[in-house]
Structure formats: C-alpha cells, structure tokens
Coordinates of C-alpha atoms in Angstrom, one line a residue:
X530 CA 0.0 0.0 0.0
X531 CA 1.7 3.0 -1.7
X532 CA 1.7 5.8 1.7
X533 CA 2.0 9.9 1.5
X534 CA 1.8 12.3 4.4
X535 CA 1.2 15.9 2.8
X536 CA -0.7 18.9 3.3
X537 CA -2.9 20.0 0.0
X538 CA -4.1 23.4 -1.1
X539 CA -6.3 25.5 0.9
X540 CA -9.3 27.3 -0.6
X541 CA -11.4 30.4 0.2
X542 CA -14.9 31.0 -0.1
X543 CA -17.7 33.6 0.3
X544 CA -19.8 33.4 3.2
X545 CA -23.3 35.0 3.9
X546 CA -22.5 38.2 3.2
X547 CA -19.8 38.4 6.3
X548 CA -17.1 38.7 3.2
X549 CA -14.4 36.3 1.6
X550 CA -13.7 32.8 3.2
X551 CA -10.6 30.8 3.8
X552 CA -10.1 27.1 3.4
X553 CA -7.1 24.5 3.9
X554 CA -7.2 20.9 3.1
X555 CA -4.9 18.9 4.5
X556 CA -4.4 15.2 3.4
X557 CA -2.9 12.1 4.7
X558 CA -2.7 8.6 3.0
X559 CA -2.3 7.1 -0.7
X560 CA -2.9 9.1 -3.9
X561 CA -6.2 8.2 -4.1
X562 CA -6.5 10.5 -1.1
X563 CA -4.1 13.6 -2.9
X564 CA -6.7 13.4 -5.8
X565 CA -10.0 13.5 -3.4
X566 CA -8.3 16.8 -2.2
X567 CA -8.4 18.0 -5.9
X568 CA -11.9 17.6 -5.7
X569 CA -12.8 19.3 -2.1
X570 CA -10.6 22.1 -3.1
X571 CA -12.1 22.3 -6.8
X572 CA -15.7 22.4 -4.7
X573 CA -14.8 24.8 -2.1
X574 CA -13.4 27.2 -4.9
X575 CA -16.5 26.7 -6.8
X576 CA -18.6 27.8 -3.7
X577 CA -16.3 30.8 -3.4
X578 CA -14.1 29.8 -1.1
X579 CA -10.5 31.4 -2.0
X580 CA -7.3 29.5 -1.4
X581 CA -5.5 30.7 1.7
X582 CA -1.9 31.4 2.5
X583 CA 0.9 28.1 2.0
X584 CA 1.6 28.9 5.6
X585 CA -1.6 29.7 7.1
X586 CA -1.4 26.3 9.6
X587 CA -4.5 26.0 10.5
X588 CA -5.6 29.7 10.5
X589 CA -8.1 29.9 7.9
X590 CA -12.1 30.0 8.2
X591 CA -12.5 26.5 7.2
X592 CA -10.2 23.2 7.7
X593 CA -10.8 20.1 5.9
X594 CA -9.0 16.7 7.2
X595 CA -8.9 14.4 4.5
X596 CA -7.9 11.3 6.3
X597 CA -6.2 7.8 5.8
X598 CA -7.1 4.6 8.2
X599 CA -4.3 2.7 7.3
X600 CA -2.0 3.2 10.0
X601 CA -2.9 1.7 13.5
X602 CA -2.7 5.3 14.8
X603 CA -3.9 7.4 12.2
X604 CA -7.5 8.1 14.5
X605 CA -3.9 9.5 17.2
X606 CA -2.8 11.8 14.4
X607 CA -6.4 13.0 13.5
X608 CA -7.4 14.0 17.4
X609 CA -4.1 15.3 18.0
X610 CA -4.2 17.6 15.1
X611 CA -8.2 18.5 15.6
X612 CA -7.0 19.3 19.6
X613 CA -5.1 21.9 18.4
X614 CA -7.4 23.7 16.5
X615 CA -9.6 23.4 19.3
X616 CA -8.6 26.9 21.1
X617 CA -8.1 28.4 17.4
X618 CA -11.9 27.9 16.6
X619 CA -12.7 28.9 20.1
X620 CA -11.2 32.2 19.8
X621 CA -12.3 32.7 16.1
X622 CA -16.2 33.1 15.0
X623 CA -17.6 31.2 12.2
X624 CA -14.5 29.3 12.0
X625 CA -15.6 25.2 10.6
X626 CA -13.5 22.5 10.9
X627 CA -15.0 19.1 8.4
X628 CA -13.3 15.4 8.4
X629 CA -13.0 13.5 5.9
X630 CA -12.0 10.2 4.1
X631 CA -11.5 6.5 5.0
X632 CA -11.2 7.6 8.9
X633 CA -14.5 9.4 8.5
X634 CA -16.2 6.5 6.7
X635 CA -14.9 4.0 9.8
X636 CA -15.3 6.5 12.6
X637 CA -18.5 8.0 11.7
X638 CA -20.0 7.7 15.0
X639 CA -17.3 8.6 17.1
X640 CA -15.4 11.9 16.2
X641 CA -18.1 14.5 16.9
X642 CA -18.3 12.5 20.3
X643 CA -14.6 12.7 21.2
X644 CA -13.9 16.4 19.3
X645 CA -17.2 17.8 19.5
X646 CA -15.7 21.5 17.8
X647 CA -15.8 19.2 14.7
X648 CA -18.8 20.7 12.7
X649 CA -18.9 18.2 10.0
X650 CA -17.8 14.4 9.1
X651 CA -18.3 13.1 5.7
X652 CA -17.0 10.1 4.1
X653 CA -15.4 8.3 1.4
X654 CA -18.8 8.3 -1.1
X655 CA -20.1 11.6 -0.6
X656 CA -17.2 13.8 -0.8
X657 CA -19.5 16.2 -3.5
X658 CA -21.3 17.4 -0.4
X659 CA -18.6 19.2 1.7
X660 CA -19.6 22.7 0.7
X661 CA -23.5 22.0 1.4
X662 CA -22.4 20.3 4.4
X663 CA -20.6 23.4 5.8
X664 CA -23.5 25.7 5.0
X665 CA -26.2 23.1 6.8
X666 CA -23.6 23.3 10.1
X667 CA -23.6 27.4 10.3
X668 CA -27.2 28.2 9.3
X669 CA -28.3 25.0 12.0
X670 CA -25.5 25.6 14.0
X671 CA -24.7 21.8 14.9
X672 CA -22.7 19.2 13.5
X673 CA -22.8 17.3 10.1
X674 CA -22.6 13.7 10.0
X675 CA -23.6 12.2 6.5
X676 CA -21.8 9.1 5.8
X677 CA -23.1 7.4 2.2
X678 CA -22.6 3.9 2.2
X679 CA -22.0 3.7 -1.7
X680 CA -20.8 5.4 -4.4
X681 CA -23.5 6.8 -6.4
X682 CA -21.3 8.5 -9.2
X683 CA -17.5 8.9 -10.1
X684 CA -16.1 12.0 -8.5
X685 CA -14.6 13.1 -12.1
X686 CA -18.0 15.0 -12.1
X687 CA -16.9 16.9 -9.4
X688 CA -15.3 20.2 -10.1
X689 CA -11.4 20.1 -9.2
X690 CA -7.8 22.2 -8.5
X691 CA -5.2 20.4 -9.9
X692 CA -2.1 20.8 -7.6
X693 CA 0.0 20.5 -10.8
X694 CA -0.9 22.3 -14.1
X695 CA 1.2 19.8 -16.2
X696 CA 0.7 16.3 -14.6
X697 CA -2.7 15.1 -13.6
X698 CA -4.2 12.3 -12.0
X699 CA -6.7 10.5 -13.8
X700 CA -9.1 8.0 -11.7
X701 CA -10.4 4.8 -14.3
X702 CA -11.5 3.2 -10.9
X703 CA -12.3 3.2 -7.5
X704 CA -12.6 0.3 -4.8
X705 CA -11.0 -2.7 -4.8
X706 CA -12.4 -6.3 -5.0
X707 CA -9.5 -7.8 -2.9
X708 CA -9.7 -9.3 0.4
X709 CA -5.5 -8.8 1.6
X710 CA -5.8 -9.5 5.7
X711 CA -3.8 -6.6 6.4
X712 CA -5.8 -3.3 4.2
X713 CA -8.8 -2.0 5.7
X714 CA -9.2 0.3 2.7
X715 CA -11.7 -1.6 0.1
X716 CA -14.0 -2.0 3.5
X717 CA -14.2 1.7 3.0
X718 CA -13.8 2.2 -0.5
X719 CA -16.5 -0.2 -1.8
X720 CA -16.6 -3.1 -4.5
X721 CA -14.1 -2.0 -7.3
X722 CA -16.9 0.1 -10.1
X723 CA -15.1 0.9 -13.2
X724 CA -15.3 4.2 -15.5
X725 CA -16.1 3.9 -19.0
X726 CA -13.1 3.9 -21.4
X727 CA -14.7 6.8 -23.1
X728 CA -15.0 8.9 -19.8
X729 CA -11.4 8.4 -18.8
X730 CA -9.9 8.8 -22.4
X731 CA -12.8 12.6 -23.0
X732 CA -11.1 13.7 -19.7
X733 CA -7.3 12.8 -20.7
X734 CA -8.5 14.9 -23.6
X735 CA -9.9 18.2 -21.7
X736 CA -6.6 17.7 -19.4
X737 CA -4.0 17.8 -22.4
X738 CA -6.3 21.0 -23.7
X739 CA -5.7 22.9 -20.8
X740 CA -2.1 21.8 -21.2
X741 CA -1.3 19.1 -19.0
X742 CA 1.5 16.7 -20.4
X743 CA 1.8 13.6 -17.9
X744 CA -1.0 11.3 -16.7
X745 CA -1.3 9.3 -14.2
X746 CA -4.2 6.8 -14.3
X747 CA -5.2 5.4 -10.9
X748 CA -6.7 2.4 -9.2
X749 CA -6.8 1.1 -6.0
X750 CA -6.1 -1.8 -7.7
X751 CA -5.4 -0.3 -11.1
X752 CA -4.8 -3.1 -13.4
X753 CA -8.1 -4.7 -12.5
X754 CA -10.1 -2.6 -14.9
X755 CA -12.2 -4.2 -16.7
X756 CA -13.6 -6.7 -14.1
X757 CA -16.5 -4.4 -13.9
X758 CA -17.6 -4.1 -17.6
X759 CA -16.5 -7.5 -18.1
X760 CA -13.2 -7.1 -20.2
X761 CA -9.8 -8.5 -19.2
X762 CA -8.1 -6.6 -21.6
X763 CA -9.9 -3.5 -21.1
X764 CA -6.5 -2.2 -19.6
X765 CA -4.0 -2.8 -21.8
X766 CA -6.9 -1.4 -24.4
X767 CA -7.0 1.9 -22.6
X768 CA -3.2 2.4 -22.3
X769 CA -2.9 2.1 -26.2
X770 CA -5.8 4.2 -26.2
X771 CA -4.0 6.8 -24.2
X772 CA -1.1 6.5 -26.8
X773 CA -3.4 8.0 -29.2
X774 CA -3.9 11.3 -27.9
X775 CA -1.8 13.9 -29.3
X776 CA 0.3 16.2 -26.9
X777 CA -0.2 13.5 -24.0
X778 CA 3.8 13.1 -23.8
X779 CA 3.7 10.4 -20.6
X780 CA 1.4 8.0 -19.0
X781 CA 2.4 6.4 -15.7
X782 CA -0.3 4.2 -13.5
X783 CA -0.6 3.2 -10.1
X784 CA -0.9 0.9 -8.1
X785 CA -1.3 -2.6 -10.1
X786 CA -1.6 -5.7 -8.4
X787 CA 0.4 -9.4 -9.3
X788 CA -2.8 -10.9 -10.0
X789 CA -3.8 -9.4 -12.3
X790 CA -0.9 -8.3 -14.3
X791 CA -1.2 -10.3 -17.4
X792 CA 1.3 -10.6 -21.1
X793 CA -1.1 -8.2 -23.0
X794 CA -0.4 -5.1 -20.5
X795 CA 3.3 -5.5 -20.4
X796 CA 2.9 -5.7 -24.4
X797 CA 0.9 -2.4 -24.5
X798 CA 3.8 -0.8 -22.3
X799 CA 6.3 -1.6 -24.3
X800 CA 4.7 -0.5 -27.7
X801 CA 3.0 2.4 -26.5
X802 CA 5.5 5.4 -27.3
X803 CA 4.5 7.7 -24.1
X804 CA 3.9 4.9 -21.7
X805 CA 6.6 5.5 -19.5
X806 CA 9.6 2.7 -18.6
X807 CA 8.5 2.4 -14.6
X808 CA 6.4 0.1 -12.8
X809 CA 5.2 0.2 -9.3
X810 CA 4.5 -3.6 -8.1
X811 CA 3.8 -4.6 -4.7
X812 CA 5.5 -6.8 -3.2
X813 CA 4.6 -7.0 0.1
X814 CA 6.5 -10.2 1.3
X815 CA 8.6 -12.7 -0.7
X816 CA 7.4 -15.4 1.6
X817 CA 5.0 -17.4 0.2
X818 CA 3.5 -18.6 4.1
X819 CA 3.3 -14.7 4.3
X820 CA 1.7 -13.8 1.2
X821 CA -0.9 -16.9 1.7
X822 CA -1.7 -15.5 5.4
X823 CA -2.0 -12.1 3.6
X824 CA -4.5 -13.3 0.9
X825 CA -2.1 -12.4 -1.7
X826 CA -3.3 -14.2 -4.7
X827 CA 0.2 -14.9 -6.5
X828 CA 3.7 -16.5 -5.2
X829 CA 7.2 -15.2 -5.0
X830 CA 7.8 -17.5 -8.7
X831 CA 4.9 -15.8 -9.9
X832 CA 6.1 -12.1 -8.6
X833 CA 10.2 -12.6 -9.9
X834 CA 8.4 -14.1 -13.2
X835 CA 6.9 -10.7 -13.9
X836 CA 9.9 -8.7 -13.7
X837 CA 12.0 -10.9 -15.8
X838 CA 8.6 -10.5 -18.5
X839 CA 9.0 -6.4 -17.8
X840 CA 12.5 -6.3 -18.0
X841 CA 12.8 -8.6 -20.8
X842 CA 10.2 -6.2 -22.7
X843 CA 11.8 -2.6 -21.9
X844 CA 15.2 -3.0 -20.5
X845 CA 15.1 0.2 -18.7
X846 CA 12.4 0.2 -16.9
X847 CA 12.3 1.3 -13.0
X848 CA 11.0 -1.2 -10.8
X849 CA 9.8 -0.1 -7.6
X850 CA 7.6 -1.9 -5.0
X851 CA 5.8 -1.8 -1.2
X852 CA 7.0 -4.5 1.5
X853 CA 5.9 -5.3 4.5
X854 CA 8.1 -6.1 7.6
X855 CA 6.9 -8.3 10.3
X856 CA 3.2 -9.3 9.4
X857 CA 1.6 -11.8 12.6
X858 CA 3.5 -15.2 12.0
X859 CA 6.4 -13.9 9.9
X860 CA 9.7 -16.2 11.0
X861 CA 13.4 -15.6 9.9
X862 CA 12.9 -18.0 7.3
X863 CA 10.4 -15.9 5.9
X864 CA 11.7 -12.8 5.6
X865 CA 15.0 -13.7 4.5
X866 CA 12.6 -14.9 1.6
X867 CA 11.9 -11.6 1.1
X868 CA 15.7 -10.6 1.4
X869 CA 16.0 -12.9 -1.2
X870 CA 13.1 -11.3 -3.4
X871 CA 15.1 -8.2 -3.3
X872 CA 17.9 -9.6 -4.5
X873 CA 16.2 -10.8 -7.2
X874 CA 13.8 -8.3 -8.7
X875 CA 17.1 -5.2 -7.8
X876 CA 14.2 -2.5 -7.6
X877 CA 15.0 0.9 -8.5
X878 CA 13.7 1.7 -4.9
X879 CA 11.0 0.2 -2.4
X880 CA 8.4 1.9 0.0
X881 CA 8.8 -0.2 3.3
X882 CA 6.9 0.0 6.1
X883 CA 6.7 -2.0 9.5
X884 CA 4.1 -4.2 10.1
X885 CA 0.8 -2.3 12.4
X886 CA -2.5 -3.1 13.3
X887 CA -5.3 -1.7 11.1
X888 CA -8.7 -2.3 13.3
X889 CA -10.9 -3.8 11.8
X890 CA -8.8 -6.1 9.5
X891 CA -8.2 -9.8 9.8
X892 CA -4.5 -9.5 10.5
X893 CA -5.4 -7.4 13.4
X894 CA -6.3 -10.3 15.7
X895 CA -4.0 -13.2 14.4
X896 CA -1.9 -14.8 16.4
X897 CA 2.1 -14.3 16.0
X898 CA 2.0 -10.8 16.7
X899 CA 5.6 -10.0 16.3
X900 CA 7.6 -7.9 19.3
X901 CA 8.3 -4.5 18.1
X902 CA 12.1 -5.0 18.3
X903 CA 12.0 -7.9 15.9
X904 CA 10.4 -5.8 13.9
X905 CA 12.7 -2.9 13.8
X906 CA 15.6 -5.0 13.4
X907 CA 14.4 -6.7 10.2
X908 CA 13.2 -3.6 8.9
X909 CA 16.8 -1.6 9.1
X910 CA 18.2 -4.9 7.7
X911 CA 15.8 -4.7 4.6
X912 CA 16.5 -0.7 4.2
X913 CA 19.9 -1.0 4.2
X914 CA 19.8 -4.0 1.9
X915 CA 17.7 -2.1 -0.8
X916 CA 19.2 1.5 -0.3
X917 CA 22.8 -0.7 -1.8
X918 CA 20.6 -2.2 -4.5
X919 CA 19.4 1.2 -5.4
X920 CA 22.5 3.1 -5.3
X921 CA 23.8 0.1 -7.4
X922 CA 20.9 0.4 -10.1
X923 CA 21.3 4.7 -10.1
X924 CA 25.1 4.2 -10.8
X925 CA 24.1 1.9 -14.0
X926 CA 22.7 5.6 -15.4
X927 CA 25.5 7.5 -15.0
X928 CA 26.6 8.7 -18.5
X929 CA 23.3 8.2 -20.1
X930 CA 21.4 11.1 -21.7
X931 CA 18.0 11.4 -20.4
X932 CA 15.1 13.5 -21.0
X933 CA 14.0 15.5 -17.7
X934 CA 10.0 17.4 -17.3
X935 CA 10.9 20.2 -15.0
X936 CA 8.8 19.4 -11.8
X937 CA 8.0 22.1 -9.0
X938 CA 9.5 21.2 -5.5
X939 CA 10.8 18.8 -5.8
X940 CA 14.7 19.5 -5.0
X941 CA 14.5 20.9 -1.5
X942 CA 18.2 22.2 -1.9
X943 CA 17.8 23.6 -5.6
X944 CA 17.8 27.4 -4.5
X945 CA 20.8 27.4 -3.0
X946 CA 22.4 24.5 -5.1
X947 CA 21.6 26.8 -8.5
X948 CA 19.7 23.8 -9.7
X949 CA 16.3 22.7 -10.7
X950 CA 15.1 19.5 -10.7
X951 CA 12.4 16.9 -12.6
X952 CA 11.3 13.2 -13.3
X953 CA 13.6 11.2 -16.0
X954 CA 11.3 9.0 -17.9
X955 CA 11.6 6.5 -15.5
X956 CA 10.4 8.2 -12.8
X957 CA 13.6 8.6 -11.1
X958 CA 14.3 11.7 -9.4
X959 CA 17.9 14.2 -11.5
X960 CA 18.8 17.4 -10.0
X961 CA 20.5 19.3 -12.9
X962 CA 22.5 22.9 -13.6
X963 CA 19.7 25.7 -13.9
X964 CA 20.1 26.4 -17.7
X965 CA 21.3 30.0 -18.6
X966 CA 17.5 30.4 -20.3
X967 CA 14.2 30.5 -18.6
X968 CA 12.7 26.7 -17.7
X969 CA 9.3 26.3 -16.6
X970 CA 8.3 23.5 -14.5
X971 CA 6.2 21.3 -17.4
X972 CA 9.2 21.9 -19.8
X973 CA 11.9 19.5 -20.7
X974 CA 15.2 19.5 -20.4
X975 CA 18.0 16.8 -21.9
X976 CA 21.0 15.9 -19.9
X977 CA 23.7 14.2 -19.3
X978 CA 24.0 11.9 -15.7
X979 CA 27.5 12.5 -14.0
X980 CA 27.0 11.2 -10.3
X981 CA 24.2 9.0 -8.9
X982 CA 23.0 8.6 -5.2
X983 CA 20.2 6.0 -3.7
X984 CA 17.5 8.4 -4.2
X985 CA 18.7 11.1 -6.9
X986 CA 20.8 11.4 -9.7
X987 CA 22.9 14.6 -10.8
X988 CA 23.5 16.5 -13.8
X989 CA 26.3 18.5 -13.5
X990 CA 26.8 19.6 -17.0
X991 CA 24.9 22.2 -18.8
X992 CA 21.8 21.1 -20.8
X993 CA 22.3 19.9 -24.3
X994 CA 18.8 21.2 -25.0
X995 CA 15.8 22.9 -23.8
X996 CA 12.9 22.4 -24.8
X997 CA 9.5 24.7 -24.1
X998 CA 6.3 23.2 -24.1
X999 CA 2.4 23.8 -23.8
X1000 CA 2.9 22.4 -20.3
X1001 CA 5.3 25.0 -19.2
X1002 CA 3.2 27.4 -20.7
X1003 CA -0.1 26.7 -18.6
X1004 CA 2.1 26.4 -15.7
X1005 CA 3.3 30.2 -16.3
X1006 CA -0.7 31.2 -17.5
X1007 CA -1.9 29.8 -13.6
X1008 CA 1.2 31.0 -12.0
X1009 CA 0.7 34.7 -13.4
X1010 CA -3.0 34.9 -14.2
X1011 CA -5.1 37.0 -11.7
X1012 CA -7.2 34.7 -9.3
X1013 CA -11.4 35.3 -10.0
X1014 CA -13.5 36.8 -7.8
X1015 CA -15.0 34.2 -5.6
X1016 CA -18.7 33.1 -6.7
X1017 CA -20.7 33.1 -3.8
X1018 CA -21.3 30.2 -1.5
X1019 CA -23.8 27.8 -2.4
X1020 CA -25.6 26.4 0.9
X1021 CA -27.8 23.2 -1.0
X1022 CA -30.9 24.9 1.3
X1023 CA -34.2 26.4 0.0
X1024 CA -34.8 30.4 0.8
X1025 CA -31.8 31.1 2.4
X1026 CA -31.2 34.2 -0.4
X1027 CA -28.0 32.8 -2.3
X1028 CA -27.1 32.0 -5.6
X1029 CA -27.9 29.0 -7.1
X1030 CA -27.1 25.5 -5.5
X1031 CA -24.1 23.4 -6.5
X1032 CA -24.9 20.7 -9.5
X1033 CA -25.5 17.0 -8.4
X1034 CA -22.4 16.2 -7.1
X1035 CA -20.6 12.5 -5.8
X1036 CA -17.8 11.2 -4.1
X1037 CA -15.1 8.4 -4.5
X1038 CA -9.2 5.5 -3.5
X1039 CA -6.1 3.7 -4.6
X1040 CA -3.5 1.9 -4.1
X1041 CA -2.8 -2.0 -3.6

C-alpha cells in the first residue's frame, strides 16, 4: 500500500455576506487520497471559497481533514491535530472544521463525540457534499454527519484544482475487490466500479487541452479494470488508447496488483511510445506462508516471473515496490525470503513499512503478533539492503542522456544548489544545472547523468537542449493569471437568499 503524508491546497470562499472565506485541506494517506483533495478544493473554490496562504497552519475559516485509516494510529494523528485547533476555533467566530475520508467513513460515530468542535464528518462516497455540508452546520448551528454507504457517481463530475498544471491524476476506478488481511481500505472504498473507457480517455483529452503533459491513471487496484464491464483486456486497451492522444507526452499508473498483471499489458507498455519505462509492483512479502496468510493471490515464482517478462520487454524500466516487515507469523525463514526477493527483482527503490494493526482487519487479531524489536531489526536490515541495491541500479545511469519534465518542488536544496530538478522517464528523481535560459516546471530538459545517489541522480553539465512546451506554458498562464472573484457560497438549502445551488455532485481511493 503506496503511503504519503502531505498537506494539499487551501481554498477560500464567500460566506453569507460576512465577506471572503478561507479554506485548507490537509491530506494524509495514498494518492487516491491527494486526488480527493483535488476535488474538495475544486468544490470549495467553486462555492467561493478562496485558497489561503501556503503557511496559514491552521488559521483559515475553514479546515478540511482528509484522512487515511491505514496506520494503527492514524485516529492519534487525526485527534491530536483537531486538539489543536480546538482553542483556534474557540477564539475565532464562524470558524468550521470538516473530516473527511476512509477515517471518516470507519469512525462515523465517534469523532463528533470525542472532538465535538468538529462541525462536519463526511465520508469516502459523498465527498461532493462538503460545501452544502458546511453551510447546513452554520445556518443550523450543529454538527454534520452524513456518511453514504455507496458510491453513487465517479467523483470526475466533481469540479477540481489540480495541484499541478502539467501532470494530472486520472481515476479509471475506484474500490478494490481484494480481500488482503492486512488493508482496511476496500471495506471503506466499496466493490471495485469501473469508468467507462470513453470517460477516462474525454477527460485525458480536456486535461491535455488545458495543457497538462503527464497522466497518471489510478486504481486502487489499477490493473483490474475491466472486471466491472466485463473485459480482461480493457486495460492494456485503454493504455494504447491513451497512446493515441496527441500532446499526451507520458502516462504512468498506479498501483497494479500481481494478480492481475497479465502478457497483453506489459505488451501495450512496451509498444505504446509515451507509456513510460517504470512500474510500481507490490510486493509485500517474498514469503510465500506470508503472502498466503496475507491473501495475496500470486507466489514469490509468480512475482520474480513478472519482472523478468517487464525487464525482458523494456530493459530500462524502474521497478519499484511496497513491502511489509513483520506481518503476525512472519519467522526468519520468511523474511530472508523476502531478502531474497530483493535480490532478485534489484528495484530501482522500495516503500517499506513495519508491520501495524489496522482495526478492523483480519490480520489485526492473528496470532504471532511480532515484538516490536524484531520488527525494527528486520526492517533496518531490509533498508539498508535495498538502499545498496538502489544506489547500485542509479550508478548503472551515469553517463546516459535522459530527457527530464521540469517538476515544481521537488529539489528541497535547488535554491541554494543553482539547480532545478524533474522526473527522467523512468520516474527517477535528476537534480541538474539551472540552464542560462528560462525553464518552466512542465518543460523539458535533456541531460547528461554524471554522479548518482540512492535516491537522486545529478546533472552537472549544462543542458544539451531545452525544450519549451504547452505544459510549461499553462504552468506560467496559472502562475501569473489574476485569481477570479469568488462566486458566492452555495448552501444546497431552500430560501436562504444565495445563488444557485451546487450541480448534483458524488464522491469516491487507490493503491494496492
């Protein structure tokens, strides 16, 4: 399960007359979770809310928690973080505070009860009514709780603020149909319902006409789509698809699962000219007893078979992967298995975690709970094992010329380093010599490796060409453009003298 931990865009809007409204959103958990904040901040701006300050931490009229339940204390984190806004909304009048997300969805009866300042909980389903949410808590002046138990639309009809204005998420799913022991998340996130091909492929479309370059189509379990309209090859259909579509320079996908990762996908990878050499493929153990007692439907064989197939297909493809340390049971035996998996499959990097209770899982109450210190020690044995194995695979590009898209902050160090930074193809991560002419994150750049650490690589020479694209340019057109006047709030209640209420709106995660 592919993890982030970041704070998303904040948003203002226009209350009842009392003048212009602030919002933040701040997110925790996978990317299906980054691209649900797209959508609550693309609502909140379209109910007049206006984006407030990078750094306003907390101080702005309204603050959205958009939540993960992955980790054991994620609900910790949540009441920790709402306890601090407590004497902020205290001291500040008209001031909301609405959660969010897969927490939401599990907790729904319990967070106005233990942080009653909370004035409204929504859940995974129904993110589409936030704004009218927020409007029914000040006009009744009590809390919100409306938690939909299924998704009654795909949240790609909800209005949205891209964080990026040259790479985009794309959602062609949501839910998962998997039953792994230790994820919580398709409990909360439904049966897996998949978009039409034509919806995905009209939205690519209206993304690469406001510019946007890179794609990133996403799944909880991404590769399954198709299950749902009855087509096995309905993904490997929609990446060729997606090779069609002129000015759409890269398409990347997350997060596939071993199951279902069949010949006819790696084939469309490898023949469609912007599917992009890299490949994210959970692992999560390379024990088979482990990967049976996590309901993983595939073996270690079946895993290592895959990325020989990959590798054999586009040489230079990035490999990375999730693992697990210390799931309930896991012996020595076992996870020098998954040493030995490692070994094997050399990923260009992996996202490990250490094994902790989700409530409400299977894996939760089985026996062989491991001690905590068992579990540390095997998980610094597998990082430093697979921070070697990545420095190892970053030295193999060292010399090669690579085509870089100019990201925005991504090198923390590129102010006072003269640099700028971007994504090679592959996905790995090149810090290069600020060019003597302007670059614009969106536009590319072609360089030459000379050095290469575990997580970076570095271009020290100067750029043997820049090149300026429609992506740069929408990056400069939002960067310089003038921000609207906000619209007006939209409360969703009869006679309450507004403007007109918000369309028919939904809600809808990723990741295996």
């Amino acid at each position: 399960m592919t993890s982030s931990n970041r704070r998303s865009s904040t948003v203002d809007t226009q209350g009842t007359g009392t003048g212009t409204r602030t919002y933040e959103v701040r997110t925790y958990g996978c990317q299906m979770n980054v691209h649900d904040s797209e959508r609550l901040s693309g609502l909140l701006e379209d109910a007049g809310y206006v984006r407030a300050p990078e750094d306003a931490d907390g101080d702005a009229d309204v603050v959205v928690f958009n939540t993960c339940a992955v980790r054991e204390n994620a609900d910790n984190k949540l009441y920790g973080n709402l306890g601090r806004l407590a004497p902020r909304k205290t001291s500040r009048p008209g001031m909301q505070i609405a959660v969010g997300g897969c927490l939401a969805q599990k907790d729904r009866d319990t967070i106005v009860k233990r942080a009653p300042w909370v004035d409204v909980v929504f859940g995974t389903h129904n993110i589409g009514k936030l704004p009218v949410l927020l409007e029914r808590a000040r006009v009744q002046e009590e809390a919100q709780v409306e938690i939909a138990e299924s998704l009654e639309a795909f949240p790609s009809t909800l209005p949205t603020r891209r964080e990026s204005a040259y790479a985009a998420w794309v959602s062609i799913s949501v839910g998962c149909n998997n039953t792994c022991t230790f994820c919580i998340v398709p409990a909360l996130r439904g049966k897996e319902k998949d978009r039409r091909p034509g919806d995905i492929l009209a939205e690519i479309e209206a993304l690469v006409g406001e510019g946007v370059s890179e794609i990133t189509l996403l799944g909880q379990n991404v590769n399954a789509y198709g299950s749902d309209i009855g087509d096995r090859q309905a993904f490997s259909k929609l990446l060729r698809a997606c090779g069609t579509i002129e000015g759409l320079e890269r398409v990347r996908f997350t997060s596939p699962h071993p199951r279902d990762f069949t010949d006819d996908v790696i084939a469309a990878m490898a023949e469609t000219p912007n599917a992009m050499p890299q490949l994210h493929m959970p692992l999560q153990s390379g024990s088979d007893t482990v990967l049976k007692a996590m309901r993983r439907s595939y073996r270690q064989e079946r895993f290592l078979g895959i990325i020989e197939k990959v590798r054999a297909a586009i040489p230079h493809a990035a490999i990375s992967t999730d693992i697990i340390v210390g799931f309930p049971g896991e012996t020595e035996e076992d996870f020098e298995q998954t040493l030995h998996t490692v070994r094997e499959a050399r990923f260009a990097q992996a996202f490990t975690f250490q094994y902790s209770k989700r409530p409400g899982t299977p894996a939760a109450t089985m026996d062989g709970q491991l001690p905590k210190e068992i579990v540390q020690a095997r998980y610094e044995r597998l990082v430093a094992l697979q921070e070697e194995i990545s420095w190892e695979e970053n030295k193999k590009q060292v010399g090669r010329t690579l085509e870089v898209m100019v990201a925005e902050g991504e090198g923390r160090k590129d102010g006072a380093t003269h640099r700028l930074s971007g994504r090679a193809p592959d996905n790995r991560l090149v810090h290069f010599t600020k060019p003597e002419q302007e670059v614009r994150p969106g536009d590319v750049v072609t360089v030459e490796i000379t050095y290469a650490a575990p997580h970076h690589l570095l271009a020290e020479g100067q750029a043997t060409a820049v090149r300026r694209t429609r992506a740069g340019d929408a990056w400069e057109k939002r960067n310089t453009a003038q921000a609207p006047a906000p619209a007006g709030v939209m409360l969703g209640l009869p006679q309450i003298g507004v403007p007109a209420p918000l369309p028919p709106v939904t809600g809808g995660c990723a990741v295996s």
